[in-house]
Amino acid sequence: MDDFKETFFTTVGCMDGRVQEVVGTFGREKLDALYPDTITDAGIVGKLPLKNEALFADLKFKLIDVSLEKHHSKGIIVHGHTECAGNPVDDETQKEDIRKSTAVIKKMVGSLPVIGVFVHRSANDPTLWVADQIVAAVTP
Ligand SMILES: [Zn+2]
């Protein structure tokens, strides 16, 4: 892997297929890395603030042991989206869940940038999905 100078970042968000590409593109530009390690669960930003033990064990392995330690991830995008079947709440609650989850992830990863993103339909073309940064990366 190191021979090819491949760069990674990490996404933690919903499994919903409509959001993966737009989050990947956002992260590539924002974190200047090529490959998103994609950690998903249905409506995960609704679950992270509850600190479920099994979810955290799984997250520790994927995020810390693999993405950070093996892939040297350059940062994490925590994302949620409108019309989420796994976390069926209104957009304002969804954004609040993203903010809370971003703080939870930040505690796990120390000095790496963690960015909170809300994905929603484009106002101009509702068949398109767009990513809005709602929590800025806190850098040391
Ligand atoms: Zn969802």
XYZ file of N, CA, C and O and ligand atoms in Angstrom:
561
model
N 0.829 -1.204 0.000
C 0.000 0.000 0.000
C 0.862 1.251 0.000
O 0.666 2.147 -0.812
N 1.850 1.293 0.898
C 2.691 2.477 1.007
C 3.475 2.762 -0.281
O 3.784 3.905 -0.582
N 3.757 1.706 -1.035
C 4.513 1.870 -2.273
C 3.795 2.761 -3.283
O 4.417 3.373 -4.131
N 2.492 2.802 -3.209
C 1.721 3.553 -4.199
C 1.317 4.943 -3.720
O 0.620 5.660 -4.420
N 1.766 5.313 -2.517
C 1.419 6.626 -1.957
C -0.092 6.898 -2.008
O -0.527 7.981 -2.363
N -0.869 5.884 -1.661
C -2.318 6.060 -1.636
C -2.735 6.776 -0.365
O -2.210 6.500 0.706
N -3.665 7.723 -0.500
C -4.091 8.510 0.655
C -5.552 8.223 0.971
O -6.379 8.039 0.070
N -5.865 8.206 2.262
C -7.203 7.858 2.719
C -7.796 8.949 3.597
O -7.076 9.673 4.286
N -9.107 9.016 3.559
C -9.848 9.690 4.619
C -10.969 8.728 5.028
O -11.059 7.636 4.483
N -11.763 9.134 6.023
C -12.772 8.222 6.549
C -14.135 8.900 6.546
O -14.246 10.076 6.883
N -15.156 8.152 6.164
C -16.511 8.667 6.307
C -17.264 7.793 7.301
O -17.126 6.574 7.307
N -18.028 8.442 8.177
C -18.878 7.734 9.141
C -20.282 8.287 8.930
O -20.546 9.459 9.197
N -21.172 7.442 8.393
C -22.507 7.958 8.108
C -23.468 6.873 7.717
O -23.208 5.678 7.903
N -24.590 7.297 7.159
C -25.653 6.356 6.811
C -25.243 5.476 5.631
O -24.432 5.848 4.788
N -25.815 4.276 5.579
C -25.569 3.334 4.487
C -26.255 3.750 3.185
O -25.984 3.179 2.133
N -27.151 4.743 3.250
C -27.974 5.136 2.105
C -27.127 5.408 0.858
O -26.230 6.259 0.885
N -27.416 4.701 -0.226
C -26.630 4.794 -1.460
C -26.698 6.140 -2.147
O -25.839 6.467 -2.957
N -27.712 6.939 -1.822
C -27.843 8.233 -2.495
C -26.782 9.230 -2.053
O -26.532 10.218 -2.749
N -26.178 9.002 -0.886
C -25.280 10.018 -0.338
C -23.792 9.683 -0.482
O -22.943 10.551 -0.286
N -23.455 8.447 -0.820
C -22.050 8.024 -0.746
C -21.139 8.809 -1.712
O -20.038 9.214 -1.339
N -21.622 9.004 -2.934
C -20.761 9.657 -3.922
C -20.516 11.126 -3.584
O -19.385 11.611 -3.667
N -21.572 11.801 -3.171
C -21.434 13.230 -2.866
C -20.558 13.434 -1.615
O -19.753 14.379 -1.558
N -20.676 12.530 -0.664
C -19.821 12.622 0.536
C -18.370 12.301 0.166
O -17.432 12.956 0.634
N -18.181 11.318 -0.709
C -16.831 10.971 -1.157
C -16.158 12.143 -1.862
O -14.999 12.470 -1.594
N -16.900 12.775 -2.757
C -16.363 13.924 -3.496
C -16.029 15.080 -2.548
O -14.962 15.692 -2.644
N -16.941 15.344 -1.608
C -16.717 16.405 -0.622
C -15.442 16.131 0.178
O -14.597 17.009 0.347
N -15.292 14.907 0.652
C -14.144 14.555 1.483
C -12.828 14.612 0.729
O -11.812 15.065 1.257
N -12.850 14.143 -0.532
C -11.634 14.196 -1.366
C -11.097 15.621 -1.469
O -9.898 15.864 -1.350
N -12.005 16.554 -1.716
C -11.586 17.948 -1.871
C -11.176 18.563 -0.540
O -10.160 19.236 -0.435
N -11.992 18.285 0.468
C -11.806 18.941 1.767
C -10.552 18.433 2.486
O -9.848 19.194 3.127
N -10.292 17.143 2.377
C -9.219 16.547 3.172
C -8.012 16.182 2.323
O -7.030 15.636 2.828
N -8.084 16.481 1.024
C -6.958 16.265 0.129
C -6.428 14.821 0.223
O -5.228 14.581 0.391
N -7.353 13.880 0.140
C -7.002 12.459 0.135
C -7.897 11.775 -0.891
O -8.984 12.273 -1.209
N -7.445 10.639 -1.413
C -8.127 10.043 -2.560
C -9.237 9.063 -2.194
O -10.327 9.091 -2.771
N -8.969 8.180 -1.228
C -9.887 7.062 -1.012
C -10.661 7.172 0.289
O -10.075 7.232 1.368
N -12.011 7.150 0.213
C -12.797 7.152 1.443
C -12.941 5.752 2.037
O -13.472 4.858 1.389
N -12.430 5.553 3.256
C -12.791 4.363 4.028
C -14.207 4.628 4.514
O -14.441 5.602 5.240
N -15.140 3.780 4.124
C -16.561 4.112 4.268
C -17.214 3.274 5.365
O -17.485 2.092 5.168
N -17.404 3.884 6.522
C -18.019 3.197 7.654
C -19.490 3.604 7.709
O -19.807 4.785 7.838
N -20.360 2.614 7.579
C -21.783 2.947 7.511
C -22.614 2.084 8.453
O -22.240 0.979 8.828
N -23.766 2.631 8.807
C -24.832 1.881 9.435
C -26.095 2.679 9.112
O -26.023 3.874 8.819
N -27.230 2.028 9.163
C -28.483 2.743 8.887
C -28.697 3.815 9.943
O -28.775 3.503 11.124
N -28.751 5.070 9.501
C -29.009 6.179 10.425
C -28.036 6.268 11.572
O -28.422 6.553 12.716
N -26.753 6.100 11.306
C -25.759 5.974 12.384
C -25.655 7.228 13.262
O -25.372 7.114 14.457
N -25.909 8.415 12.710
C -25.790 9.621 13.555
C -26.870 9.669 14.636
O -26.730 10.369 15.638
N -27.942 8.908 14.447
C -28.958 8.798 15.497
C -28.524 7.849 16.608
O -29.045 7.904 17.714
N -27.585 6.961 16.296
C -27.149 5.934 17.255
C -25.898 6.326 18.035
O -25.744 5.966 19.199
N -24.981 7.056 17.387
C -23.693 7.372 18.024
C -23.831 8.098 19.364
O -23.120 7.757 20.319
N -24.731 9.091 19.478
C -24.833 9.788 20.772
C -25.322 8.883 21.900
O -25.141 9.207 23.063
N -25.918 7.722 21.580
C -26.428 6.804 22.611
C -25.317 5.912 23.174
O -25.504 5.238 24.185
N -24.160 5.901 22.496
C -22.957 5.195 22.960
C -23.201 3.707 23.253
O -22.805 3.193 24.291
N -23.861 3.053 22.336
C -24.090 1.610 22.422
C -22.761 0.854 22.358
O -21.921 1.119 21.499
N -22.582 -0.103 23.257
C -21.291 -0.763 23.411
C -20.865 -1.558 22.170
O -19.714 -1.494 21.751
N -21.789 -2.299 21.596
C -21.473 -3.118 20.417
C -21.122 -2.228 19.224
O -20.173 -2.501 18.480
N -21.864 -1.154 19.060
C -21.580 -0.218 17.973
C -20.187 0.385 18.143
O -19.429 0.524 17.180
N -19.828 0.695 19.376
C -18.524 1.314 19.628
C -17.360 0.347 19.429
O -16.307 0.742 18.932
N -17.570 -0.918 19.782
C -16.526 -1.923 19.555
C -16.272 -2.064 18.048
O -15.123 -2.094 17.591
N -17.344 -2.103 17.279
C -17.251 -2.203 15.829
C -16.575 -0.960 15.237
O -15.691 -1.052 14.391
N -16.971 0.201 15.747
C -16.419 1.467 15.275
C -14.938 1.594 15.623
O -14.144 2.077 14.810
N -14.566 1.140 16.806
C -13.169 1.216 17.207
C -12.306 0.393 16.257
O -11.239 0.843 15.828
N -12.751 -0.788 15.909
C -11.992 -1.621 14.983
C -11.878 -0.953 13.604
O -10.782 -0.801 13.066
N -13.007 -0.532 13.049
C -12.996 0.019 11.690
C -12.292 1.378 11.617
O -11.467 1.619 10.728
N -12.631 2.268 12.545
C -12.124 3.639 12.499
C -10.688 3.737 13.030
O -9.820 4.313 12.349
N -10.457 3.197 14.221
C -9.150 3.381 14.851
C -8.137 2.347 14.338
O -7.074 2.701 13.822
N -8.479 1.064 14.467
C -7.509 0.013 14.158
C -7.178 -0.054 12.664
O -6.034 -0.267 12.285
N -8.180 0.113 11.827
C -7.932 -0.030 10.389
C -7.709 1.325 9.709
O -6.651 1.583 9.141
N -8.703 2.201 9.772
C -8.628 3.422 8.965
C -7.538 4.384 9.449
O -6.787 4.946 8.645
N -7.421 4.546 10.756
C -6.427 5.488 11.260
C -5.036 4.852 11.345
O -4.061 5.393 10.822
N -4.967 3.663 11.981
C -3.638 3.097 12.228
C -3.032 2.444 10.987
O -1.835 2.577 10.742
N -3.849 1.761 10.172
C -3.293 1.090 8.996
C -3.290 1.981 7.757
O -2.371 1.946 6.941
N -4.346 2.780 7.596
C -4.455 3.607 6.384
C -3.994 5.044 6.600
O -3.946 5.825 5.656
N -3.695 5.417 7.834
C -3.249 6.782 8.144
C -4.207 7.841 7.591
O -3.802 8.789 6.907
N -5.482 7.624 7.865
C -6.531 8.537 7.413
C -6.194 9.991 7.744
O -5.677 10.295 8.816
N -6.522 10.886 6.801
C -6.197 12.309 6.992
C -7.302 13.089 7.684
O -7.139 14.272 8.002
N -8.457 12.441 7.893
C -9.546 13.129 8.588
C -10.845 12.359 8.423
O -10.912 11.397 7.657
N -11.866 12.812 9.144
C -13.128 12.072 9.166
C -14.295 12.986 8.807
O -14.404 14.104 9.315
N -15.141 12.489 7.914
C -16.401 13.171 7.617
C -17.517 12.407 8.327
O -17.703 11.213 8.097
N -18.250 13.092 9.196
C -19.412 12.492 9.848
C -20.644 13.052 9.141
O -20.825 14.257 9.067
N -21.477 12.168 8.582
C -22.583 12.681 7.766
C -23.916 12.034 8.073
O -24.007 10.883 8.481
N -24.952 12.857 7.860
C -26.333 12.404 7.938
C -27.085 13.092 6.822
O -26.560 13.990 6.166
N -28.336 12.698 6.591
C -29.023 13.238 5.416
C -30.521 13.364 5.631
O -31.096 12.737 6.524
N -31.132 14.151 4.774
C -32.579 14.325 4.792
C -33.255 13.020 4.348
O -32.632 12.193 3.677
N -34.497 12.826 4.744
C -35.282 11.641 4.344
C -34.581 10.332 4.710
O -34.562 9.376 3.933
N -33.983 10.283 5.898
C -33.247 9.089 6.313
C -34.202 8.031 6.865
O -34.891 8.264 7.856
N -34.202 6.861 6.236
C -35.083 5.779 6.688
C -34.581 5.158 7.992
O -35.358 4.619 8.776
N -33.263 5.237 8.227
C -32.686 4.628 9.423
C -32.738 5.523 10.649
O -32.646 5.059 11.778
N -32.840 6.826 10.412
C -32.960 7.806 11.496
C -34.037 8.805 11.068
O -33.749 9.929 10.663
N -35.316 8.362 11.111
C -36.413 9.142 10.512
C -36.845 10.317 11.379
O -37.847 10.249 12.069
N -36.057 11.383 11.324
C -36.351 12.605 12.083
C -36.359 13.782 11.122
O -35.909 13.664 9.980
N -36.860 14.943 11.578
C -36.859 16.122 10.707
C -35.421 16.633 10.528
O -34.513 16.234 11.252
N -35.250 17.511 9.530
C -33.898 17.944 9.154
C -33.152 18.610 10.310
O -31.942 18.424 10.460
N -33.858 19.410 11.122
C -33.180 20.100 12.224
C -32.662 19.102 13.262
O -31.552 19.249 13.780
N -33.452 18.072 13.556
C -33.012 17.032 14.494
C -31.859 16.240 13.895
O -30.889 15.903 14.589
N -31.945 15.977 12.612
C -30.859 15.264 11.918
C -29.548 16.044 12.044
O -28.494 15.466 12.357
N -29.627 17.349 11.840
C -28.419 18.196 11.963
C -27.885 18.184 13.390
O -26.671 18.157 13.606
N -28.793 18.202 14.356
C -28.375 18.141 15.762
C -27.686 16.799 16.042
O -26.657 16.748 16.738
N -28.227 15.725 15.482
C -27.613 14.392 15.642
C -26.217 14.362 15.006
O -25.296 13.735 15.542
N -26.057 15.042 13.871
C -24.745 15.113 13.207
C -23.757 15.864 14.105
O -22.613 15.442 14.282
N -24.228 16.979 14.699
C -23.345 17.758 15.585
C -22.903 16.921 16.782
O -21.721 16.899 17.136
N -23.855 16.222 17.398
C -23.532 15.389 18.563
C -22.583 14.260 18.162
O -21.620 13.949 18.876
N -22.839 13.638 17.016
C -22.005 12.512 16.576
C -20.601 12.981 16.218
O -19.620 12.271 16.453
N -20.495 14.175 15.640
C -19.188 14.735 15.317
C -18.357 14.891 16.590
O -17.171 14.568 16.619
N -19.005 15.350 17.666
C -18.311 15.514 18.950
C -17.878 14.151 19.511
O -16.774 14.021 20.055
N -18.720 13.149 19.351
C -18.394 11.800 19.832
C -17.160 11.259 19.087
O -16.221 10.741 19.700
N -17.153 11.426 17.769
C -16.027 10.930 16.957
C -14.763 11.714 17.278
O -13.665 11.167 17.361
N -14.917 13.029 17.446
C -13.769 13.883 17.766
C -13.044 13.370 19.014
O -11.816 13.350 19.062
N -13.817 12.955 20.005
C -13.223 12.432 21.236
C -12.420 11.161 20.990
O -11.454 10.875 21.696
N -12.823 10.388 19.968
C -12.153 9.110 19.683
C -10.839 9.287 18.922
O -9.968 8.444 19.002
N -10.724 10.376 18.141
C -9.600 10.465 17.198
C -8.574 11.535 17.526
O -7.601 11.708 16.776
N -8.770 12.263 18.604
C -7.755 13.230 19.004
C -7.597 14.386 18.040
O -8.561 15.077 17.741
N -6.388 14.572 17.502
C -6.085 15.805 16.778
C -6.522 15.803 15.317
O -6.453 16.830 14.646
N -6.988 14.682 14.774
C -7.395 14.662 13.365
C -8.622 15.537 13.127
O -9.497 15.622 13.980
N -8.694 16.182 11.941
C -9.900 16.959 11.650
C -11.141 16.075 11.527
O -11.086 15.014 10.912
N -12.227 16.522 12.133
C -13.521 15.834 12.020
C -14.532 16.872 11.539
O -14.687 17.926 12.158
N -15.187 16.579 10.423
C -16.087 17.543 9.786
C -17.493 16.957 9.750
O -17.677 15.797 9.367
N -18.475 17.744 10.153
C -19.866 17.304 10.110
C -20.553 17.789 8.851
O -20.463 18.967 8.504
N -21.252 16.875 8.166
C -21.861 17.200 6.874
C -23.326 16.753 6.856
O -23.656 15.639 7.291
N -24.188 17.632 6.342
C -25.601 17.301 6.123
C -25.837 17.206 4.621
O -25.499 18.115 3.872
N -26.394 16.099 4.185
C -26.639 15.880 2.754
C -28.137 16.018 2.487
O -28.962 15.458 3.220
N -28.449 16.793 1.466
C -29.868 17.065 1.164
C -30.062 17.234 -0.335
O -29.092 17.286 -1.097
N -31.320 17.337 -0.752
C -31.611 17.510 -2.176
C -31.286 18.938 -2.620
O -31.500 19.883 -1.858
N -30.799 19.062 -3.843
C -30.529 20.375 -4.417
C -31.832 21.144 -4.603
O -32.837 20.574 -5.041
N -31.815 22.441 -4.265
C -33.004 23.269 -4.440
C -33.339 23.434 -5.923
O -34.504 23.536 -6.310
N -32.319 23.438 -6.765
C -32.534 23.630 -8.199
C -32.996 22.358 -8.896
O -33.799 22.404 -9.816
N -32.459 21.235 -8.479
C -32.805 19.952 -9.095
C -32.899 18.890 -7.995
O -31.892 18.359 -7.544
N -34.125 18.590 -7.561
C -34.288 17.681 -6.414
C -33.852 16.238 -6.680
O -33.854 15.425 -5.756
N -33.454 15.927 -7.901
C -32.910 14.586 -8.150
C -31.419 14.535 -7.798
O -30.835 13.459 -7.743
N -30.823 15.721 -7.565
C -29.401 15.779 -7.204
C -29.242 15.959 -5.695
O -30.042 16.639 -5.055
N -28.195 15.358 -5.139
C -27.908 15.476 -3.704
C -26.657 16.311 -3.512
O -25.703 16.205 -4.288
N -26.686 17.169 -2.478
C -25.550 18.041 -2.205
C -25.134 17.935 -0.734
O -25.957 17.658 0.139
N -23.837 18.152 -0.491
C -23.286 18.053 0.859
C -23.004 19.447 1.399
O -22.320 20.236 0.755
N -23.533 19.768 2.567
C -23.253 21.032 3.246
C -22.473 20.764 4.524
O -22.907 19.973 5.359
N -21.368 21.474 4.667
C -20.617 21.371 5.920
C -21.366 22.129 7.011
O -21.650 23.315 6.854
N -21.712 21.453 8.096
C -22.402 22.145 9.190
C -21.571 22.173 10.464
O -21.905 22.891 11.401
N -20.522 21.358 10.523
C -19.590 21.424 11.650
C -18.181 21.544 11.088
O -17.725 20.668 10.355
N -17.516 22.658 11.410
C -16.175 22.887 10.887
C -15.168 21.970 11.549
O -15.346 21.565 12.697
N -14.129 21.656 10.798
C -13.036 20.869 11.358
C -12.364 21.671 12.464
O -12.012 22.826 12.267
N -12.236 21.069 13.617
C -11.501 21.701 14.705
C -10.078 21.174 14.632
O -9.844 19.993 14.814
N -9.159 22.058 14.308
C -7.773 21.619 14.223
C -6.981 22.173 15.409
O -7.271 23.279 15.861
N -6.022 21.416 15.880
C -5.292 21.826 17.078
C -4.444 23.081 16.854
O -4.129 23.390 15.734
Zn -30.123 7.261 6.038
